[in-house]
Amino acid sequence: MDLNHLRNEIEEKRKMVREDMDRYIDIFVRSLKASSSEVEVTTDPEVVEKYRRDIQEDGGNSIVTFADSASVSPAILFFTGLEQEISTAMADHHISVILAEDIMPDVISAYRLALLKSIERGHGVIFGSSSASKTADIEGKLVWGAHGPKRFRVVVVR
Amino acid sequence: MGCSRSKEIQGGCGEVTGMESIYTALSNRPVRDGIRRTRENLSKNVKENLKKYPFLKKYARELRDVKLKVINDLDFWIDRSIKKLEENGARVFYARDSESARRIVAEIVGSGKTVVKAKSVVSEEIGLRDHLEDMGNEVWETDLGELIVQVNNEKPMHMIVPALHLSEDEVIRILERVGIKGKNAEECTDKVRLFLREKFLKADFGISGCNAFSAESGSIFLIENEGNIRLSTSVPEKYIAIVGVEKIVPDDEHAIKSIMVQSAYFGTFPPSYINVIRNRQPGELCVVFLDNGRKSTDEILKEQLLCVRCGRCHLECPIFQLTGNVWGGETYGGPMGMGWSAITSGISSIENEVFLSCLCGKCRIVCPMEINIPRIILHLRKLAVRQTAK
Ligand code: SF4
């Protein structure tokens, strides 16, 4: 795998999104809401700390993680690393922070950005989430929180 | 758990033949209702997905060409995949048939272990769960629908929606048998979550199939909505993936395209979760490539190997709508089950059933890979007649 080629390709895509950021974020937010995810867009650099404090006080089974990349539509957030995969899979509430600059125009480039980061960090696992966990296995009735998080909240930091 | 599932018909354990169970299934109203309900929910979604994301049709066409190239040169791609996996630090095995696949997995697992399984048609194909249980292991299906049919000792009624034929009340009663008590779908799901959490945490092994495999990076790509695959492949220290050799695609890009097409044409898009496993450190990754007839198909049957297992052809098929998975062979069922059963179990496994198709061609129309299933069925009819005449 040619990592320099991968980096250049990602930079091109980043430029594309940067030039039309408002529109991309708008599409991203709408796509997440269509998957019943909660979304917040903020410019507050303290937002992560705020969530971390909140969940500590709350004492529930929640987790705050940084996503490595995301695709605009369909909105899928990608993460890397086995430990992080286990802790997000076990949480009841997953709060995921994504930097606007890591939003990519399509699923393949979002996956590639996560792949690049996983190689740089020596992580063997990449995982993507687009919503809370769900099932319709009993009489087609939709139930949230089958095995994974019952709530999925995305915080976009501009 | 009583009778052989191959001979079982819904609602009883009588000694009946495949054809008899099909005729019995015709009078089974809940199967028809379940399929209709699932089809109504999902068909609408498929149409919306394809309208909202027009690139999916392009992905599907591109994927067909790419998969065709791989299937025509399987040995090359298997070798490349094995090398990459070994570079990544995985233990890699190659199984020529289901018996050797069972033996390989049984040797890795041993006995007295707890195993959590993600829903996997290929593991049904090789009869893995029964085999591991017979060896003294505790094996749990972790997909909700699959767990329900495991506890009820029957085969999945659809490869993606295994318990579609059971009502909420029936599921409540079935789950009570393993101490899971809920009053409705929501409560049952929550109780299953708690029940299986304990199994995930104590499991020695996680086992899954594979939705797509990238020869470029040696990665296993899996999609799901529940999160049980994520837990099965990450929490236990040892993870075994069983990969049908037709799941190999040249690179990560096509693996992503394959899982996108599969979920969109099934009707749940985007999938809630995508899991990509290149290595399992800490821990151990074992990969078993499975041939089981895939490498020796004839030219017409070969087209079936393009299948991404979206399950669309089942729900749209007028015969499947009447019979459910009872028609179409032991594991796969439905129109695609004709080709798959012939590939993996030989023509005799469906020698009567191929004649029940009405050849309407709807399966071909809805298939993202444009597989000419009616042509495959006609071809199998010829083979069946020739075999009977011998
Ligand atoms: S044959 Fe086509 S429609 Fe049927 S499961 Fe395979 S890919 Fe889907």
Short mmCIF file of C-alpha atoms in Angstrom, two decimals, chain A residues 1 31 34-35 61 73-76 78 82 85-86 88-92 106-108 111-112 115 118-119 122-141 143-150, chain B residues 37 53 55 59 142-145 148 161 163 166-168 171 185-186 188-190 193 196-197 200-201 216-217 221 225-228 230-231 234-235 252-253 256-257 260 269-280 282:
data_model
loop_
_atom_site.label_atom_id
_atom_site.label_comp_id
_atom_site.label_asym_id
_atom_site.label_seq_id
_atom_site.Cartn_x
_atom_site.Cartn_y
_atom_site.Cartn_z
CA MET A 1 0.00 0.00 0.00
CA SER A 31 -27.92 12.04 7.32
CA ALA A 34 -32.12 10.12 9.41
CA SER A 35 -30.42 7.24 11.26
CA ASN A 61 -22.08 3.45 31.25
CA SER A 73 -23.78 10.79 3.32
CA PRO A 74 -24.48 8.14 4.33
CA ALA A 75 -22.98 9.44 7.57
CA ILE A 76 -20.65 6.80 8.99
CA PHE A 78 -14.81 5.50 11.58
CA LEU A 82 -9.19 -2.89 19.45
CA GLU A 85 -13.69 -0.95 19.78
CA ILE A 86 -14.43 -3.03 22.89
CA THR A 88 -17.53 1.58 22.61
CA ALA A 89 -19.27 -1.74 21.91
CA MET A 90 -19.93 -2.24 25.64
CA ALA A 91 -21.14 1.31 26.37
CA ASP A 92 -24.82 2.17 26.74
CA ASP A 106 -17.76 9.67 0.55
CA VAL A 107 -17.53 6.38 2.46
CA ILE A 108 -14.46 5.12 0.62
CA TYR A 111 -12.50 4.59 5.25
CA ARG A 112 -9.14 5.40 3.65
CA LEU A 115 -7.02 3.16 7.33
CA SER A 118 -4.70 2.83 11.75
CA ILE A 119 -1.48 2.01 9.88
CA GLY A 122 -0.20 0.19 14.36
CA HIS A 123 -3.88 -0.57 14.95
CA GLY A 124 -5.24 -3.78 13.38
CA VAL A 125 -8.92 -2.93 13.67
CA ILE A 126 -11.06 -0.26 12.01
CA PHE A 127 -14.71 0.09 12.92
CA GLY A 128 -17.53 2.29 11.71
CA SER A 129 -20.78 3.38 13.37
CA SER A 130 -23.74 5.15 11.82
CA SER A 131 -26.31 4.83 14.59
CA ALA A 132 -27.09 3.24 17.92
CA SER A 133 -27.39 -0.54 17.97
CA LYS A 134 -30.73 -1.83 16.70
CA THR A 135 -32.71 -4.93 15.82
CA ALA A 136 -36.03 -5.79 14.24
CA ASP A 137 -35.68 -9.54 14.74
CA ILE A 138 -38.86 -9.95 16.80
CA GLU A 139 -41.90 -9.53 14.55
CA GLY A 140 -40.19 -6.70 12.68
CA LYS A 141 -40.48 -4.39 15.70
CA VAL A 143 -35.79 -1.95 19.19
CA TRP A 144 -32.74 0.20 19.98
CA GLY A 145 -29.82 -1.13 22.00
CA ALA A 146 -29.67 -4.78 20.95
CA HIS A 147 -26.07 -5.40 22.00
CA GLY A 148 -24.24 -2.13 21.46
CA PRO A 149 -24.94 1.47 22.56
CA LYS A 150 -28.57 2.40 23.07
CA ARG B 37 -44.20 -8.35 6.70
CA TYR B 53 -27.73 6.90 -3.24
CA PHE B 55 -23.88 5.37 -6.75
CA TYR B 59 -20.95 -0.04 -7.24
CA THR B 142 -25.38 -13.95 19.47
CA ASP B 143 -27.58 -12.41 16.78
CA LEU B 144 -31.01 -12.06 18.37
CA GLY B 145 -32.92 -13.88 15.60
CA ILE B 148 -34.14 -17.53 19.00
CA VAL B 161 -33.88 -12.41 9.33
CA ALA B 163 -36.79 -15.71 13.11
CA LEU B 166 -42.19 -16.37 14.78
CA SER B 167 -44.65 -14.09 16.52
CA GLU B 168 -43.72 -11.93 19.50
CA VAL B 171 -40.48 -15.63 20.92
CA ALA B 185 -39.99 -7.38 21.97
CA GLU B 186 -38.30 -4.52 23.79
CA CYS B 188 -36.88 -9.55 25.47
CA THR B 189 -34.16 -7.68 23.55
CA ASP B 190 -32.95 -6.00 26.73
CA ARG B 193 -28.50 -8.15 25.87
CA LEU B 196 -25.32 -12.56 26.22
CA ARG B 197 -23.08 -9.89 27.82
CA PHE B 200 -19.22 -12.44 25.64
CA LEU B 201 -17.20 -11.67 28.76
CA GLU B 216 -4.81 -6.18 -0.60
CA SER B 217 -4.73 -5.68 3.18
CA PHE B 221 -15.07 -6.89 6.48
CA ASN B 225 -26.93 -3.61 13.06
CA GLU B 226 -26.99 -5.20 16.51
CA GLY B 227 -23.37 -4.94 17.67
CA ASN B 228 -23.03 -8.65 18.43
CA ARG B 230 -18.38 -6.34 17.09
CA LEU B 231 -18.47 -7.99 20.51
CA SER B 234 -13.23 -8.22 19.73
CA VAL B 235 -13.96 -9.33 23.29
CA ASP B 252 -10.31 -2.63 0.46
CA GLU B 253 -12.18 -0.33 -1.91
CA ILE B 256 -16.31 -1.53 1.11
CA LYS B 257 -18.35 -1.46 -2.10
CA MET B 260 -22.46 -1.26 0.89
CA PHE B 269 -28.61 1.11 4.75
CA PRO B 270 -26.26 2.31 5.99
CA PRO B 271 -25.47 -0.62 8.29
CA SER B 272 -25.26 0.52 11.92
CA TYR B 273 -21.82 -1.03 12.20
CA ILE B 274 -18.88 -1.87 9.95
CA ASN B 275 -16.07 -3.99 11.40
CA VAL B 276 -12.74 -4.37 9.62
CA ILE B 277 -10.18 -6.75 11.13
CA ARG B 278 -6.63 -6.80 9.79
CA ASN B 279 -5.07 -8.37 12.85
CA ARG B 280 -6.00 -9.15 16.44
CA PRO B 282 -3.51 -8.49 21.57
#
